[in-house]
GROMACS .gro file of C-alpha atoms in nm:
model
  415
    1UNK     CA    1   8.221   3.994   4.794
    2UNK     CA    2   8.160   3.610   4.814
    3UNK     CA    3   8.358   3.327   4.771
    4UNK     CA    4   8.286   2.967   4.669
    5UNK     CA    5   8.500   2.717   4.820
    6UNK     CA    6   8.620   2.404   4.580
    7UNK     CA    7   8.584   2.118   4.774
    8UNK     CA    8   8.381   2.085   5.116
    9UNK     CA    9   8.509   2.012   5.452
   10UNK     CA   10   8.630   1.635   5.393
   11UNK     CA   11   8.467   1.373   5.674
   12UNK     CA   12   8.651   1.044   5.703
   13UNK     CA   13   8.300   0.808   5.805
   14UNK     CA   14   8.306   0.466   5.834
   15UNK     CA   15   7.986   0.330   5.792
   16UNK     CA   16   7.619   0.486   5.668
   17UNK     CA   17   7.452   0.812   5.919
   18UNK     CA   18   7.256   0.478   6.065
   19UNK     CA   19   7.567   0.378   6.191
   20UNK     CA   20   7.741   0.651   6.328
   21UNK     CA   21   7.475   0.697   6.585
   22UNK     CA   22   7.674   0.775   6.912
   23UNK     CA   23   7.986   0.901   6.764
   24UNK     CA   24   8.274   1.121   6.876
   25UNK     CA   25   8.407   1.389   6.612
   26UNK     CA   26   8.738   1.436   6.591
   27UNK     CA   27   8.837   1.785   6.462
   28UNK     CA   28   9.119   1.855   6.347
   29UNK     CA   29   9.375   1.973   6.074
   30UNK     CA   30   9.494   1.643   5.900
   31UNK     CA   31   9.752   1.818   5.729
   32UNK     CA   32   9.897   1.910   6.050
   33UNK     CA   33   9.777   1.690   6.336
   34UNK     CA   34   9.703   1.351   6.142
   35UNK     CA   35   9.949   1.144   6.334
   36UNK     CA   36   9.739   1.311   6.679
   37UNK     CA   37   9.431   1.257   6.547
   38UNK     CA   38   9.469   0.926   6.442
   39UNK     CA   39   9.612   0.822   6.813
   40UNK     CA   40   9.342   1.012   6.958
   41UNK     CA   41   9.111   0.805   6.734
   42UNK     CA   42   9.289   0.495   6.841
   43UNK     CA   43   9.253   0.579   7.201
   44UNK     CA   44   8.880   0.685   7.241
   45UNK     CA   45   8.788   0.354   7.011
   46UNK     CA   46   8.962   0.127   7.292
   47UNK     CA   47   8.748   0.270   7.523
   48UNK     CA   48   8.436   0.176   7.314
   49UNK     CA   49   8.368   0.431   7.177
   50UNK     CA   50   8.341   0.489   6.752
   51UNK     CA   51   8.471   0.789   6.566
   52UNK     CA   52   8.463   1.039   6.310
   53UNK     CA   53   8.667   1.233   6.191
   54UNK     CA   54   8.641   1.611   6.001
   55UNK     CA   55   8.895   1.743   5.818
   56UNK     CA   56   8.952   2.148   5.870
   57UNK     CA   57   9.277   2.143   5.715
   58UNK     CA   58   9.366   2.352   5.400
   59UNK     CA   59   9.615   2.173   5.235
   60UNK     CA   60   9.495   2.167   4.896
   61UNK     CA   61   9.160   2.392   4.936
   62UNK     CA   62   9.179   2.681   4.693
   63UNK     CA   63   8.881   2.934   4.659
   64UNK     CA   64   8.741   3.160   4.403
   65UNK     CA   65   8.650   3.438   4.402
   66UNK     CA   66   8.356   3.572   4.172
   67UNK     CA   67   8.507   3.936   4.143
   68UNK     CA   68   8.848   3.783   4.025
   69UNK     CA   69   8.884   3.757   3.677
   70UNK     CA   70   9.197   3.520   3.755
   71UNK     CA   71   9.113   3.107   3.695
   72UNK     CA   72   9.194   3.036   4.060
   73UNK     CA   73   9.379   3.162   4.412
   74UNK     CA   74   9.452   3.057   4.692
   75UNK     CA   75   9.222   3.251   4.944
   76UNK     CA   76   9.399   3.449   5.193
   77UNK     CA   77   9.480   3.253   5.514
   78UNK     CA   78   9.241   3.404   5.755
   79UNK     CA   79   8.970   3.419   5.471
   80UNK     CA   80   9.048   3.032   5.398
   81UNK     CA   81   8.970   2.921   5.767
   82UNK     CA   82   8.673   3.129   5.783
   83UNK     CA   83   8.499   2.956   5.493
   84UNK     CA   84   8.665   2.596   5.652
   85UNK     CA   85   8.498   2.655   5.989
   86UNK     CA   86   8.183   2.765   5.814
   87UNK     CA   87   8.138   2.415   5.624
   88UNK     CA   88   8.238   2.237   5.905
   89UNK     CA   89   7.953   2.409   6.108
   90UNK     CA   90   7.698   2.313   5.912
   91UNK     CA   91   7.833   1.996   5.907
   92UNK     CA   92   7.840   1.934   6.287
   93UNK     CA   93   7.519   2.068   6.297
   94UNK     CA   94   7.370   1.852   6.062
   95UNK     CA   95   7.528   1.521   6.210
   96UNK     CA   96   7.390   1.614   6.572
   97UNK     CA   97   7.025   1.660   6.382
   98UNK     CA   98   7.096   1.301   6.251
   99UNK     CA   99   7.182   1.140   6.592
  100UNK     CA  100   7.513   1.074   6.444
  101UNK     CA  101   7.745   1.269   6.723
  102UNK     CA  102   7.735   1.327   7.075
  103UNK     CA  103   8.054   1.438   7.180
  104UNK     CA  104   8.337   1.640   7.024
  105UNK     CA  105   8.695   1.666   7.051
  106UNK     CA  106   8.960   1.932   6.879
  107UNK     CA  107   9.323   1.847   6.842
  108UNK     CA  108   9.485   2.176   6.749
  109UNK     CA  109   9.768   2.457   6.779
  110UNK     CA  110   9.661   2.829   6.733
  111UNK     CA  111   9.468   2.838   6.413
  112UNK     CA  112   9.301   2.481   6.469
  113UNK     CA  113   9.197   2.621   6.801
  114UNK     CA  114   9.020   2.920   6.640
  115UNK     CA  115   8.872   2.707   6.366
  116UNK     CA  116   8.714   2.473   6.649
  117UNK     CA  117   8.564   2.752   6.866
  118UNK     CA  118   8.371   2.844   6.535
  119UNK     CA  119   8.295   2.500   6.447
  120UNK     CA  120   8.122   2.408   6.759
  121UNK     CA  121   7.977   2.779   6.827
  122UNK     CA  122   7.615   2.666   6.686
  123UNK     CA  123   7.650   2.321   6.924
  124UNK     CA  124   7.395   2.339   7.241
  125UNK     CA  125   7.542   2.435   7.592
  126UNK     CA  126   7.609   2.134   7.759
  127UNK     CA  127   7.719   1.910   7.460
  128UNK     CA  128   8.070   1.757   7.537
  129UNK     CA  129   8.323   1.997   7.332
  130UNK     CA  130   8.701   1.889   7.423
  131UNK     CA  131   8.978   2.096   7.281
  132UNK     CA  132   9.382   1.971   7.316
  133UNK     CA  133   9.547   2.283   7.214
  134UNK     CA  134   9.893   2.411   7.250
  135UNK     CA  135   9.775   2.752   7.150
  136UNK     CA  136   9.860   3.040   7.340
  137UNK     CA  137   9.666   3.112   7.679
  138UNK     CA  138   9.528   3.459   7.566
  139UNK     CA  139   9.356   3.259   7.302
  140UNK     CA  140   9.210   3.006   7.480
  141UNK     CA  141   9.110   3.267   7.716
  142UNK     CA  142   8.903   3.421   7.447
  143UNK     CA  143   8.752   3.100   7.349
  144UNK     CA  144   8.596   3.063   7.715
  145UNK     CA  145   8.474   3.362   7.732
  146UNK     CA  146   8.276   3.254   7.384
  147UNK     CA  147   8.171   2.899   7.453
  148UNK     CA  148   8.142   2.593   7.735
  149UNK     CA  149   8.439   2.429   7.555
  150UNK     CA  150   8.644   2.205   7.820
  151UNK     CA  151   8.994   2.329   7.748
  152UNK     CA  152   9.257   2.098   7.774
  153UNK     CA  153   9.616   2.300   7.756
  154UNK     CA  154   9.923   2.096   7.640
  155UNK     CA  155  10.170   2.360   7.735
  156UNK     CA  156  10.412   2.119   7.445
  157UNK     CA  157  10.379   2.138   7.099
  158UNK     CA  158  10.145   1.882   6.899
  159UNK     CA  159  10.419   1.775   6.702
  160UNK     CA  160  10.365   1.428   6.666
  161UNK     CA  161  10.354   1.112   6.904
  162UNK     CA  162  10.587   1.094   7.166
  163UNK     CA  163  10.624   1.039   7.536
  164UNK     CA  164  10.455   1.366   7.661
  165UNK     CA  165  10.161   1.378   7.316
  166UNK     CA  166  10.097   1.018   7.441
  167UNK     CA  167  10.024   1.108   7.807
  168UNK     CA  168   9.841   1.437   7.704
  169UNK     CA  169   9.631   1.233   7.391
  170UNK     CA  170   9.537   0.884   7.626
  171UNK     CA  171   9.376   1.136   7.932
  172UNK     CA  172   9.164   1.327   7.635
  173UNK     CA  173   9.039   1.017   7.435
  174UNK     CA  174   8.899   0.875   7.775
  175UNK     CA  175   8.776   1.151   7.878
  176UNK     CA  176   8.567   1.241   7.556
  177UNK     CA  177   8.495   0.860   7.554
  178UNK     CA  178   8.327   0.916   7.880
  179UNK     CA  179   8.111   1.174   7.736
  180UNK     CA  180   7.772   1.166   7.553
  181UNK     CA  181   7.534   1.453   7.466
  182UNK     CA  182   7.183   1.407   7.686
  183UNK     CA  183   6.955   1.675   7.528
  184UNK     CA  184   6.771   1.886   7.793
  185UNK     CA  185   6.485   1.755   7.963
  186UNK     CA  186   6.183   1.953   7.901
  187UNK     CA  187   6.136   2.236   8.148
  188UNK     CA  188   5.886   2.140   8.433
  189UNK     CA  189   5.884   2.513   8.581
  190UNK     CA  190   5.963   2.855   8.507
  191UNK     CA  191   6.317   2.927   8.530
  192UNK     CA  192   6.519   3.239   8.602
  193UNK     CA  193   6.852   3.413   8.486
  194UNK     CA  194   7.009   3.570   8.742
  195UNK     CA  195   7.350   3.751   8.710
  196UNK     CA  196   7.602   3.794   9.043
  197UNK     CA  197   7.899   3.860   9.134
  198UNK     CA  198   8.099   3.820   9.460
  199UNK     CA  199   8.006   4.177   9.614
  200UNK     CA  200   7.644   4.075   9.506
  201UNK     CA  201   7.644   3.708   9.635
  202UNK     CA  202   7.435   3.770   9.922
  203UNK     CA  203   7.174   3.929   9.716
  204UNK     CA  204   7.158   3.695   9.454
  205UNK     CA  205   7.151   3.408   9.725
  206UNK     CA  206   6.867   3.531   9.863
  207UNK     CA  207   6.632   3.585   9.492
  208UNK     CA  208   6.732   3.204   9.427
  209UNK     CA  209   6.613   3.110   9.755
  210UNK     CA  210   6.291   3.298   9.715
  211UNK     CA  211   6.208   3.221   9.396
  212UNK     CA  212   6.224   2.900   9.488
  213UNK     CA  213   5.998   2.938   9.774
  214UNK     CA  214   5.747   3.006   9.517
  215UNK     CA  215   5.824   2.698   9.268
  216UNK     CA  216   6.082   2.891   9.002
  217UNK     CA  217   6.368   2.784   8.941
  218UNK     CA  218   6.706   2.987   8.908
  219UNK     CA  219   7.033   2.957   8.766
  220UNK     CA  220   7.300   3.233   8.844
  221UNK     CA  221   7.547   3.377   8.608
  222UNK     CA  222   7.881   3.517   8.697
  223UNK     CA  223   7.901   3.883   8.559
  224UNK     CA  224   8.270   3.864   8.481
  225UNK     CA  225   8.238   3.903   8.101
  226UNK     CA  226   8.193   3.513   8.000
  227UNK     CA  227   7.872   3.507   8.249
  228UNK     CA  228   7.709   3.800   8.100
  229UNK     CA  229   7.765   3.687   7.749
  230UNK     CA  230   7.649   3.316   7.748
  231UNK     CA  231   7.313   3.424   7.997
  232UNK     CA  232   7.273   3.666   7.696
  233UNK     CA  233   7.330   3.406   7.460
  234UNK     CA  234   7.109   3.163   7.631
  235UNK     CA  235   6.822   3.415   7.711
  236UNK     CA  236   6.792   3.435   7.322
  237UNK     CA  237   6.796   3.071   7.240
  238UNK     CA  238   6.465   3.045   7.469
  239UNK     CA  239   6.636   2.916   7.797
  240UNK     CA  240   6.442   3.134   8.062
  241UNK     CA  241   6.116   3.303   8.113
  242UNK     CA  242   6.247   3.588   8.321
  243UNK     CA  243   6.594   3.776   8.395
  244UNK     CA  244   6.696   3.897   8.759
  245UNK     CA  245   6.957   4.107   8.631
  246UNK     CA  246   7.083   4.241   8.944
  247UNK     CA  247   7.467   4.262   8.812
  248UNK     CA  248   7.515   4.497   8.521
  249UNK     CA  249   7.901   4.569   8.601
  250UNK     CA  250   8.014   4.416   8.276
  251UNK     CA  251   7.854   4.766   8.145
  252UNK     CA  252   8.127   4.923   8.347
  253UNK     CA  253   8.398   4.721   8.161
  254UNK     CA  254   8.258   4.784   7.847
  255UNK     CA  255   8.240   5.188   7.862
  256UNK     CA  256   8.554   5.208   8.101
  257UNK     CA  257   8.775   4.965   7.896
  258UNK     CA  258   8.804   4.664   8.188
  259UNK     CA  259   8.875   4.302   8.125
  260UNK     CA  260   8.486   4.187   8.202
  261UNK     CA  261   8.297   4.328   7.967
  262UNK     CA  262   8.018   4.111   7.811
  263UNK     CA  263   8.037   4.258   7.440
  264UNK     CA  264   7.798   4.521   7.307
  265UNK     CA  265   7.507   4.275   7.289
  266UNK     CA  266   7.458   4.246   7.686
  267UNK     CA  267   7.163   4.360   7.835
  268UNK     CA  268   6.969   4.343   7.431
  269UNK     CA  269   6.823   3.961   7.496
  270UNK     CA  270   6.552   3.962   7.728
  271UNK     CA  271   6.388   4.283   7.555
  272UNK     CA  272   6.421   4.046   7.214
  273UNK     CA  273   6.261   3.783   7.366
  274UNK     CA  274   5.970   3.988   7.546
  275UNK     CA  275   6.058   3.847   7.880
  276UNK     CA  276   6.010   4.021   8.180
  277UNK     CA  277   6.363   4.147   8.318
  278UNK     CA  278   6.443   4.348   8.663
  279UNK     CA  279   6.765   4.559   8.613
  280UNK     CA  280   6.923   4.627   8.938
  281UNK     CA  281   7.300   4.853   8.914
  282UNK     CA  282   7.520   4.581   9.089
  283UNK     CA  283   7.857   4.626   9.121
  284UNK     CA  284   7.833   4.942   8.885
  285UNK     CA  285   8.088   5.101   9.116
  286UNK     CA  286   8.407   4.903   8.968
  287UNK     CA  287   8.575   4.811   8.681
  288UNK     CA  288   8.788   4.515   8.668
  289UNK     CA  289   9.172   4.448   8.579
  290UNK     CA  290   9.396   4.182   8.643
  291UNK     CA  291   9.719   4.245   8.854
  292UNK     CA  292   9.813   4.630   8.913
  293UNK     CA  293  10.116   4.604   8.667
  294UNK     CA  294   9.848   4.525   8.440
  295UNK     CA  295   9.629   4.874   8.501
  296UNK     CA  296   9.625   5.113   8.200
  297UNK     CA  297   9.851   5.414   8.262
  298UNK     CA  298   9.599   5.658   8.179
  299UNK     CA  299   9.423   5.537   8.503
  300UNK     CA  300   9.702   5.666   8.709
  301UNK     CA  301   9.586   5.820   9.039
  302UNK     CA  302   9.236   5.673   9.061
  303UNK     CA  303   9.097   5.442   9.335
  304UNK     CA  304   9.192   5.116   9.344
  305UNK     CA  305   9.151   4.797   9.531
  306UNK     CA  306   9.324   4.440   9.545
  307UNK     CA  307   9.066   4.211   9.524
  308UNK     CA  308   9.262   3.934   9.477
  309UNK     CA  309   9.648   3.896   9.349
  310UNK     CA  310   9.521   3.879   9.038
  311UNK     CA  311   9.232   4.128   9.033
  312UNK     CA  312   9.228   4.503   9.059
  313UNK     CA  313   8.911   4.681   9.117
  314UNK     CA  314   8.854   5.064   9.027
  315UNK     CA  315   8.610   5.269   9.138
  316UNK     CA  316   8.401   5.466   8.856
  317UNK     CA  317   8.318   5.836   8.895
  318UNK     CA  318   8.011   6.006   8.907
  319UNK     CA  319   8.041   6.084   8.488
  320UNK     CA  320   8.115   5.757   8.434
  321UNK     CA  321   7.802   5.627   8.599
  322UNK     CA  322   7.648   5.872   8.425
  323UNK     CA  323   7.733   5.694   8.130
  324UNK     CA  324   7.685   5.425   8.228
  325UNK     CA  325   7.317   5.458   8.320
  326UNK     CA  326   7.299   5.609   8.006
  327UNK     CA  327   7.371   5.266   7.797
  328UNK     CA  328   7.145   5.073   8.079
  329UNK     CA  329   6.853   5.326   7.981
  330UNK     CA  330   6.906   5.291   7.623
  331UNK     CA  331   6.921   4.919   7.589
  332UNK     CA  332   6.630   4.919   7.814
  333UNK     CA  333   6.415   5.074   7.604
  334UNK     CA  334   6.399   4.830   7.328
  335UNK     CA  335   6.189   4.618   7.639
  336UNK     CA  336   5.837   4.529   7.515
  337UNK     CA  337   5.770   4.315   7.809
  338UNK     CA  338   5.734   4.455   8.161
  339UNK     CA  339   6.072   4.548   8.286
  340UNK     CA  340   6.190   4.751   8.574
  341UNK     CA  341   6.459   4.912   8.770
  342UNK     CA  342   6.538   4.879   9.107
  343UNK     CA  343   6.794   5.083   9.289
  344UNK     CA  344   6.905   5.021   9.622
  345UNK     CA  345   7.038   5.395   9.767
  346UNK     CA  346   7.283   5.265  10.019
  347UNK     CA  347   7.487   5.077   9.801
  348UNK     CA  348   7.542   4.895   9.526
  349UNK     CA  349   7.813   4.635   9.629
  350UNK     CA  350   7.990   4.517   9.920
  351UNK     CA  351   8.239   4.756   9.921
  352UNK     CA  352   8.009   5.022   9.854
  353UNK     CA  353   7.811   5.070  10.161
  354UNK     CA  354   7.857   5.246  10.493
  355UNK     CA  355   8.224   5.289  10.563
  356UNK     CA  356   8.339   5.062  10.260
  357UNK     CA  357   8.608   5.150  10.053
  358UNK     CA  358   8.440   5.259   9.773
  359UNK     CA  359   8.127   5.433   9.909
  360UNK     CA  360   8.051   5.731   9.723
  361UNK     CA  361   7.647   5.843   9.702
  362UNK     CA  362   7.699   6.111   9.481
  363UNK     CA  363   7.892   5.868   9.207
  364UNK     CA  364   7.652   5.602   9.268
  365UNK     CA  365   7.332   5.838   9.199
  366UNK     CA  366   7.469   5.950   8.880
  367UNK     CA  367   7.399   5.623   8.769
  368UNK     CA  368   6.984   5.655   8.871
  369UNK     CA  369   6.947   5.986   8.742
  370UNK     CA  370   7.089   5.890   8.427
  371UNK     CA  371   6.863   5.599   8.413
  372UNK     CA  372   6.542   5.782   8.481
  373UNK     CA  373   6.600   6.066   8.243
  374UNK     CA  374   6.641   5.796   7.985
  375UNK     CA  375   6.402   5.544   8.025
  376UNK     CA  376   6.085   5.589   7.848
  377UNK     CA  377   5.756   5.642   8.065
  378UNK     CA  378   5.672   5.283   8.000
  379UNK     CA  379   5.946   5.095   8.235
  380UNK     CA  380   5.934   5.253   8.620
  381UNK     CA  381   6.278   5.335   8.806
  382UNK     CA  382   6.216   5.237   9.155
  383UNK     CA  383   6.442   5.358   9.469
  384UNK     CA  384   6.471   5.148   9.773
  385UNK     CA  385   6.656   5.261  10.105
  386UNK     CA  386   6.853   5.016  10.129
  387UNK     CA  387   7.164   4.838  10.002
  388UNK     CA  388   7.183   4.590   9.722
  389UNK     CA  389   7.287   4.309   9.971
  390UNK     CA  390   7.009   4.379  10.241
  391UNK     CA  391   6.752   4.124  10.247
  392UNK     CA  392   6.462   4.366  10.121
  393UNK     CA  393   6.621   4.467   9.818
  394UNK     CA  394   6.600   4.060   9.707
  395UNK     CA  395   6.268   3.986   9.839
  396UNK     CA  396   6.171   4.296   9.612
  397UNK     CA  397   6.338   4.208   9.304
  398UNK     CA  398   6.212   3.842   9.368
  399UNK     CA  399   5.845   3.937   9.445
  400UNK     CA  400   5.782   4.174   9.142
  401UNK     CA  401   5.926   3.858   8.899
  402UNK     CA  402   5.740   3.568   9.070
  403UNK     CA  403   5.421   3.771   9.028
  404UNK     CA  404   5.442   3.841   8.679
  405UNK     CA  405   5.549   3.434   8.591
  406UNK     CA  406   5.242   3.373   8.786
  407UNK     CA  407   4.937   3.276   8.570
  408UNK     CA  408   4.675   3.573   8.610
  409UNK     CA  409   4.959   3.796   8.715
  410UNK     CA  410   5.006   4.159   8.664
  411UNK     CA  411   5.192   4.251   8.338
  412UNK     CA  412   5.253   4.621   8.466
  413UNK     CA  413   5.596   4.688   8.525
  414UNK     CA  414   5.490   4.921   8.840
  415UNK     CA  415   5.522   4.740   9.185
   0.00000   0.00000   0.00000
């Protein structure tokens, strides 16, 4: 069913497009946080600085819809701020094509909060997005795990100008008045996604260092959930010529029901964009929660570890390796470019090695069999006799990329 919205998302300009060139956009509900938006407007002009303002409120915004024989309704809340933070999008989008913006800034409680993550979703990584918010932390939490949107929690209400708005609203405007959008250089070498985590640090330390030994460049992804997603995100907008993707734990999450899984799209982007990708089962042997009153109860009686206060790790069985190896193998297979697995025998994290705490071979190569009983003939599963974090398992992984980004290189997948 569609909708058609009476009356587009409302901009308050002040001037022609020629002369907003350079602007900040203020975002915000004006029939909720006018009296912030206009001090935050105040504020960043002081510091020289000119705005704009876009209105996502919905005082006053009624839609209809084509299957209603009524004359009009007002859309149902959730529906409303969909179809708000789709017109502002393409609104954004078209003022940063124009020149007209190069920074951003949300003012918001819970549903302006949502509305801004959407409205900025289609903005490039690295433009300036600022969001006050006194929403709660779970949603902001979801926002980061969605975007590279500097979060700014008031931990008060936005309700109105006062002593404590005031403090919160003068440190945002200069902030975002110190701010301006400088689109990416062009790339001068081949560049690298690499995912890691800390039980995978010393491996991932060593493919940067070796790739760029040869001239690539690399840029390393934490595979806590966020990571996975925006390399995924990024890998599809174009952003790298190869993936190192020697951290797949977010799988774990995903099929086990942890707090870092990437979202059923990870491991689908490099295969999309026919780039050569090296899978590698990092930290395959945990799933992640936060504190241990915080641990499902149908997990009772499994292994566990404190990683941190805040951070329980659990170590998956053999049929849940199975599975996951499964997934890997499946998404895998979509690869059109040369792609292969490595997998290092004696261990695929720090704590999974030699008298570690979660060492467990047989769990661990229910993950490879899985894998190569899957995998078409096409991609090669490779074992090494080592562990993940030993020096030869990087200079591998590093080797077999470099040589396919070189020109003239070999576009088997076999090494």
């Amino acid at each position: 069913m569609s909708h058609h919205c009476e009356g587009d998302v409302r901009s308050v300009r002040d001037g022609h497009a020629s002369d907003l060139t350079g602007k900040v956009a203020i975002i915000a509900t004006l029939d909720t946080k006018g009296r912030e938006s206009a001090y935050l407007a105040r504020v960043i002009e002081q510091w020289g600085r000119k705005t704009l303002t876009i209105d996502v409120g919905t005082s006053n915004r009624r839609c209809r819809s084509e299957a209603d024989s009524s004359d009009e309704r007002v859309a149902a809340p959730a529906e409303l701020l969909r179809e708000i933070a789709a017109g502002a999008r393409e609104e954004v989008k078209e003022l940063l094509r124009s020149g007209a913006i190069d920074a951003a800034v949300g003012v918001a409680g819970g549903k302006g909060s949502a509305v801004f993550g959407e409205v900025v979703s289609d903005l490039p990584y690295g433009f300036p997005k600022l969001l006050v918010s006194s929403a709660r932390p779970a949603l902001l939490a979801e926002l980061a795990l969605h975007h590279d949107i500097i979060l700014y929690p008031t931990l008060i209400d936005l309700f109105g100008i006062n002593a404590f708005t005031e403090r919160v609203l003068d440190n945002a405007g200069r902030a975002i008045a110190a701010m301006r959008y400088v689109p990416a250089r062009e790339r001068r070498k081949k560049t690298v996604a690499i995912t890691a985590f800390g039980v995978t640090t010393p491996a991932a330390n060593r493919c940067v260092a070796r790739l760029a030994e040869a001239g690539v460049d690399a840029v390393v992804f934490p595979a806590n959930g966020a990571g996975g997603r925006k390399m995924e995100q990024l890998v599809s907008a174009g952003e790298f010529d190869a993936v190192i993707d020697l951290t797949t734990t977010e799988l774990a999450d995903e099929l086990v029901g942890g707090t870092a899984s990437a979202g059923p799209d990870r491991l689908k982007a490099a295969s999309h964009r026919m780039i050569p990708q090296l899978i590698a089962p990092g930290a395959v042997d945990m799933v992640n929660f936060g504190p241990p009153s915080s641990v499902p109860a149908e997990f009772k009686g499994r292994q566990f570890y404190s990683h941190t206060p805040f951070t329980t790790l659990m170590r998956t069985t053999a049929s849940e390796n199975e599975r996951i190896g499964t997934l890997t193998a499946e998404r895998l297979s979509q690869a059109k470019a040369p792609a292969l697995v490595l997998w290092p025998a004696k261990g695929v994290s720090d704590y999974d090695r030699d008298g570690g705490i979660f060492r467990n071979p047989e769990a661990d190569r229910a993950w490879f069999d899985a894998v190569r009983q899957n995998l078409p003939p096409s991609i090669v599963a490779r074992e090494l006799d080592c562990h993940i974090n030993d020096p030869e398992f990087a200079d591998a992984a590093a080797s077999w990329i470099v040589e396919r980004l070189t020109p003239g290189g070999s576009s088997r997948a076999d090494v």
